[in-house]
XYZ file of N, CA and C in Angstrom:
345
model
N 269.450 107.855 2.749
C 270.010 106.557 2.512
C 269.352 105.971 1.212
N 268.045 105.923 1.265
C 267.399 105.352 0.081
C 267.733 106.180 -1.177
N 267.813 107.509 -1.042
C 268.127 108.322 -2.230
C 269.629 107.914 -2.891
N 270.536 107.788 -1.952
C 271.800 107.367 -2.407
C 271.860 105.910 -3.201
N 271.125 105.115 -2.810
C 270.809 103.834 -3.270
C 270.152 103.954 -4.725
N 269.208 104.817 -4.819
C 268.560 104.958 -6.108
C 269.601 105.572 -6.991
N 270.331 106.735 -6.646
C 271.288 107.375 -7.368
C 272.396 106.360 -7.868
N 272.994 105.544 -6.995
C 273.987 104.528 -7.258
C 273.447 103.601 -8.316
N 272.187 103.070 -8.193
C 271.603 102.063 -9.090
C 271.397 102.775 -10.543
N 270.986 103.954 -10.627
C 270.716 104.575 -11.720
C 272.191 104.855 -12.470
N 273.053 105.245 -11.703
C 274.607 105.420 -12.238
C 275.002 104.033 -12.833
N 274.865 103.068 -12.306
C 275.417 101.672 -12.636
C 274.561 101.340 -13.879
N 273.319 101.444 -13.906
C 272.488 101.052 -15.114
C 272.800 101.894 -16.289
N 273.028 103.143 -16.057
C 273.468 103.833 -17.278
C 274.841 103.622 -17.791
N 275.785 103.158 -16.912
C 277.111 102.781 -17.396
C 277.148 101.411 -18.068
N 276.179 100.464 -17.831
C 276.367 99.259 -18.419
C 276.322 99.227 -19.983
N 275.329 99.985 -20.646
C 275.394 99.951 -22.006
C 276.577 100.487 -22.640
N 277.367 101.571 -22.031
C 278.458 101.946 -22.474
C 279.675 100.872 -22.425
N 279.607 99.957 -21.400
C 280.600 98.887 -21.421
C 280.330 97.941 -22.649
N 279.040 97.607 -22.738
C 278.652 96.574 -23.754
C 278.969 97.082 -25.138
N 278.794 98.478 -25.275
C 279.134 99.020 -26.505
C 280.446 99.016 -26.872
N 281.452 99.285 -25.811
C 282.735 99.197 -26.092
C 283.185 97.835 -26.357
N 282.683 96.787 -25.794
C 282.937 95.405 -26.088
C 282.661 95.166 -27.676
N 281.617 95.600 -27.922
C 281.320 95.311 -29.486
C 282.036 96.132 -30.428
N 282.532 97.182 -29.998
C 283.573 97.841 -30.846
C 284.494 97.073 -31.316
N 285.004 96.066 -30.720
C 286.152 95.236 -31.165
C 285.685 94.116 -32.023
N 286.256 94.059 -33.046
C 286.040 92.951 -34.114
C 287.112 91.848 -33.985
N 286.528 90.579 -33.804
C 287.411 89.527 -33.730
C 287.246 88.643 -34.861
N 288.448 88.465 -35.548
C 288.425 87.617 -36.821
C 289.450 86.441 -36.725
N 289.209 85.342 -37.166
C 289.983 83.958 -37.388
C 290.138 83.840 -38.791
N 291.543 83.958 -39.261
C 291.750 83.937 -40.590
C 292.734 82.713 -40.794
N 292.586 82.145 -42.104
C 293.284 80.896 -42.450
C 293.732 81.064 -43.786
N 294.996 80.725 -44.172
C 295.634 80.764 -45.514
C 294.931 79.761 -46.376
N 294.811 80.098 -47.541
C 294.347 78.992 -48.627
C 295.449 77.989 -48.717
N 296.745 78.406 -48.710
C 297.791 77.437 -48.828
C 298.513 77.490 -47.467
N 298.211 76.373 -46.550
C 298.919 76.432 -45.312
C 300.464 76.241 -45.391
N 301.021 75.933 -46.536
C 302.362 75.606 -46.654
C 303.204 77.045 -46.507
N 302.518 78.009 -47.105
C 303.172 79.340 -47.168
C 303.164 80.070 -45.802
N 302.247 79.717 -44.968
C 302.148 80.377 -43.607
C 302.236 79.275 -42.455
N 302.844 79.719 -41.473
C 302.864 78.709 -40.440
C 301.569 78.300 -39.710
N 300.631 79.146 -39.558
C 299.586 78.770 -38.956
C 298.421 79.791 -39.118
N 297.046 79.595 -38.532
C 296.091 80.479 -38.709
C 296.395 81.856 -37.811
N 295.687 82.800 -38.117
C 295.807 84.178 -37.439
C 294.514 84.471 -36.717
N 294.489 85.031 -35.469
C 293.208 85.396 -34.846
C 293.581 86.980 -34.626
N 292.677 87.874 -35.123
C 292.917 89.351 -34.853
C 291.840 89.805 -33.994
N 292.178 90.795 -33.203
C 291.271 91.480 -32.460
C 291.438 93.019 -32.850
N 290.538 93.530 -33.561
C 290.597 94.869 -34.351
C 289.647 95.871 -33.582
N 290.293 96.852 -33.147
C 289.547 98.051 -32.504
C 289.732 99.224 -33.547
N 288.726 99.363 -34.483
C 288.724 100.346 -35.465
C 288.729 101.804 -34.876
N 288.061 102.097 -33.723
C 287.932 103.371 -33.197
C 289.360 103.904 -32.731
N 290.051 103.072 -32.011
C 291.400 103.399 -31.491
C 292.488 103.198 -32.552
N 292.262 102.574 -33.705
C 293.108 102.261 -34.793
C 294.176 101.254 -34.299
N 293.829 100.463 -33.668
C 294.816 99.224 -33.121
C 294.174 97.985 -33.396
N 295.098 97.033 -33.608
C 294.751 95.612 -33.932
C 295.814 94.718 -33.117
N 295.314 93.671 -32.686
C 296.405 92.619 -32.125
C 296.223 91.291 -32.611
N 297.267 90.567 -33.092
C 297.231 89.235 -33.548
C 297.232 88.384 -32.270
N 296.197 87.848 -31.852
C 296.190 87.160 -30.536
C 296.953 86.155 -30.353
N 297.388 85.220 -31.285
C 298.200 84.116 -31.190
C 299.707 84.604 -30.798
N 300.344 85.513 -31.537
C 301.633 85.880 -31.439
C 301.691 87.020 -30.378
N 300.527 87.850 -30.297
C 300.641 89.113 -29.451
C 301.125 90.389 -30.202
N 301.363 90.159 -31.569
C 301.932 91.167 -32.211
C 300.941 92.345 -32.439
N 301.211 93.557 -32.374
C 300.323 94.831 -32.398
C 300.581 95.458 -33.803
N 299.256 95.792 -34.377
C 299.326 96.478 -35.637
C 298.545 97.732 -35.492
N 298.800 98.746 -36.476
C 297.990 99.792 -36.521
C 296.913 99.378 -37.488
N 295.750 100.258 -37.502
C 294.476 99.913 -38.466
C 294.227 100.942 -39.341
N 294.085 100.870 -40.611
C 293.637 101.799 -41.579
C 292.212 101.407 -41.918
N 291.261 102.125 -41.953
C 289.787 101.817 -42.442
C 289.660 102.166 -43.797
N 289.278 101.365 -44.674
C 288.747 101.626 -45.922
C 287.275 101.455 -45.969
N 286.707 101.841 -47.021
C 285.302 101.813 -47.269
C 284.815 100.328 -47.192
N 285.587 99.381 -47.852
C 285.272 98.131 -47.899
C 286.269 97.051 -47.277
N 287.102 97.568 -46.275
C 288.095 96.796 -45.606
C 288.843 97.384 -44.747
N 289.861 96.720 -44.143
C 290.901 97.166 -43.264
C 292.350 96.868 -43.764
N 293.194 97.919 -43.432
C 294.579 97.630 -43.691
C 295.275 97.501 -42.294
N 296.064 96.518 -42.103
C 296.914 96.410 -40.770
C 298.314 96.704 -41.273
N 298.867 97.688 -40.499
C 300.265 98.039 -40.773
C 301.160 97.905 -39.519
N 302.541 97.728 -39.792
C 303.469 97.778 -38.569
C 303.505 99.227 -38.093
N 303.248 99.343 -36.879
C 303.342 100.951 -36.324
C 304.791 101.350 -36.406
N 305.815 100.415 -36.244
C 307.216 100.871 -36.339
C 307.597 101.517 -37.717
N 306.885 100.973 -38.836
C 307.147 101.600 -40.144
C 306.068 102.399 -40.705
N 304.967 102.617 -39.811
C 304.004 103.685 -40.322
C 303.066 103.059 -41.162
N 302.226 103.883 -41.829
C 301.058 103.440 -42.789
C 301.615 102.799 -43.850
N 302.791 103.093 -44.404
C 303.294 102.579 -45.681
C 303.856 101.228 -45.522
N 304.035 100.728 -44.258
C 304.409 99.364 -43.954
C 303.187 98.437 -43.758
N 302.381 98.306 -44.795
C 301.139 97.441 -44.723
C 301.601 96.045 -44.649
N 300.855 95.299 -43.732
C 301.168 93.873 -43.649
C 299.962 93.057 -44.168
N 298.742 93.401 -43.711
C 297.669 92.659 -44.057
C 296.428 93.533 -44.656
N 295.734 92.923 -45.570
C 294.542 93.643 -46.085
C 293.352 92.667 -45.967
N 292.271 93.106 -45.195
C 291.168 92.384 -44.967
C 289.916 93.092 -45.551
N 289.134 92.124 -46.403
C 287.967 92.801 -46.999
C 286.864 92.560 -46.053
N 286.042 93.551 -45.713
C 284.816 93.501 -44.976
C 283.752 92.593 -45.328
N 283.628 92.891 -46.731
C 282.388 92.013 -47.312
C 282.653 90.546 -47.461
N 283.773 90.295 -48.082
C 283.773 88.761 -48.542
C 284.597 88.036 -47.513
N 285.493 88.725 -46.615
C 286.273 88.136 -45.527
C 287.583 87.656 -46.176
N 287.913 87.979 -47.291
C 289.227 87.621 -47.978
C 290.418 88.454 -47.349
N 291.298 87.847 -46.991
C 292.706 88.467 -46.499
C 293.863 88.259 -47.303
N 294.749 89.170 -47.392
C 296.065 88.889 -47.984
C 297.115 89.460 -47.115
N 298.247 88.701 -46.911
C 299.499 89.165 -46.320
C 300.361 89.783 -47.351
N 300.640 91.002 -47.380
C 301.314 91.788 -48.515
C 302.754 92.156 -48.152
N 303.112 91.872 -47.091
C 304.424 92.438 -46.593
C 305.563 91.568 -47.073
N 305.288 90.329 -47.662
C 306.374 89.377 -47.989
C 306.395 89.250 -49.442
N 307.547 88.694 -50.027
C 307.563 88.686 -51.316
C 306.651 87.672 -51.995
N 306.339 86.665 -51.288
C 305.195 85.739 -51.694
C 303.953 86.131 -50.977
N 303.042 86.433 -51.714
C 301.733 86.894 -51.228
C 300.809 85.746 -50.680
N 300.485 85.801 -49.497
C 299.585 84.871 -48.724
C 298.185 85.285 -48.726
N 297.327 84.386 -49.308
C 295.812 84.886 -49.194
C 295.037 83.763 -48.469
N 293.762 84.151 -48.056
C 293.057 83.311 -47.320
C 291.747 83.923 -47.046
N 291.017 83.321 -46.024
C 289.628 83.891 -45.617
C 289.613 84.046 -44.102
N 288.751 85.083 -43.741
C 288.575 85.362 -42.388
C 287.027 85.201 -41.920
N 286.879 84.714 -40.716
C 285.633 84.509 -40.330
C 285.430 85.349 -38.985
N 284.238 85.896 -38.694
C 283.985 86.706 -37.448
C 283.912 85.752 -36.449
N 284.478 86.056 -35.238
C 284.498 85.118 -34.010
C 283.746 85.856 -33.019
N 282.823 85.302 -32.153
C 282.121 85.829 -31.143
C 282.993 85.463 -29.826
N 283.026 86.387 -28.879
C 283.715 86.220 -27.661
C 283.018 85.099 -26.815
N 283.673 84.166 -26.286
C 283.404 83.065 -25.662
C 282.751 83.164 -24.247
N 283.395 84.331 -23.403
C 283.039 84.597 -22.232
C 282.651 85.922 -22.001
């Protein structure tokens, strides 16, 4: 009985870092356009670079993720990698929406999970 409890405790403790690491693999960004008249509102992205998926959390729209050395490209999965929608710079936080005729630019900030 005691042996089972010890084994169960060890199994749970070894699994906890994996769960915590999985949570930190998701990057959360809050982005705001420099000119709010060109875009309806701010964007909030949840980017999972390992899985190559991103979600715009306000609208629920899903994007594919391309990783560059210095940033990310978010594309429409229906159109493939050539249908780039957003570019986000890792270093400066600068973002640009490039899928429309009028290019919308702004800044992104990293956001920590509240709960």
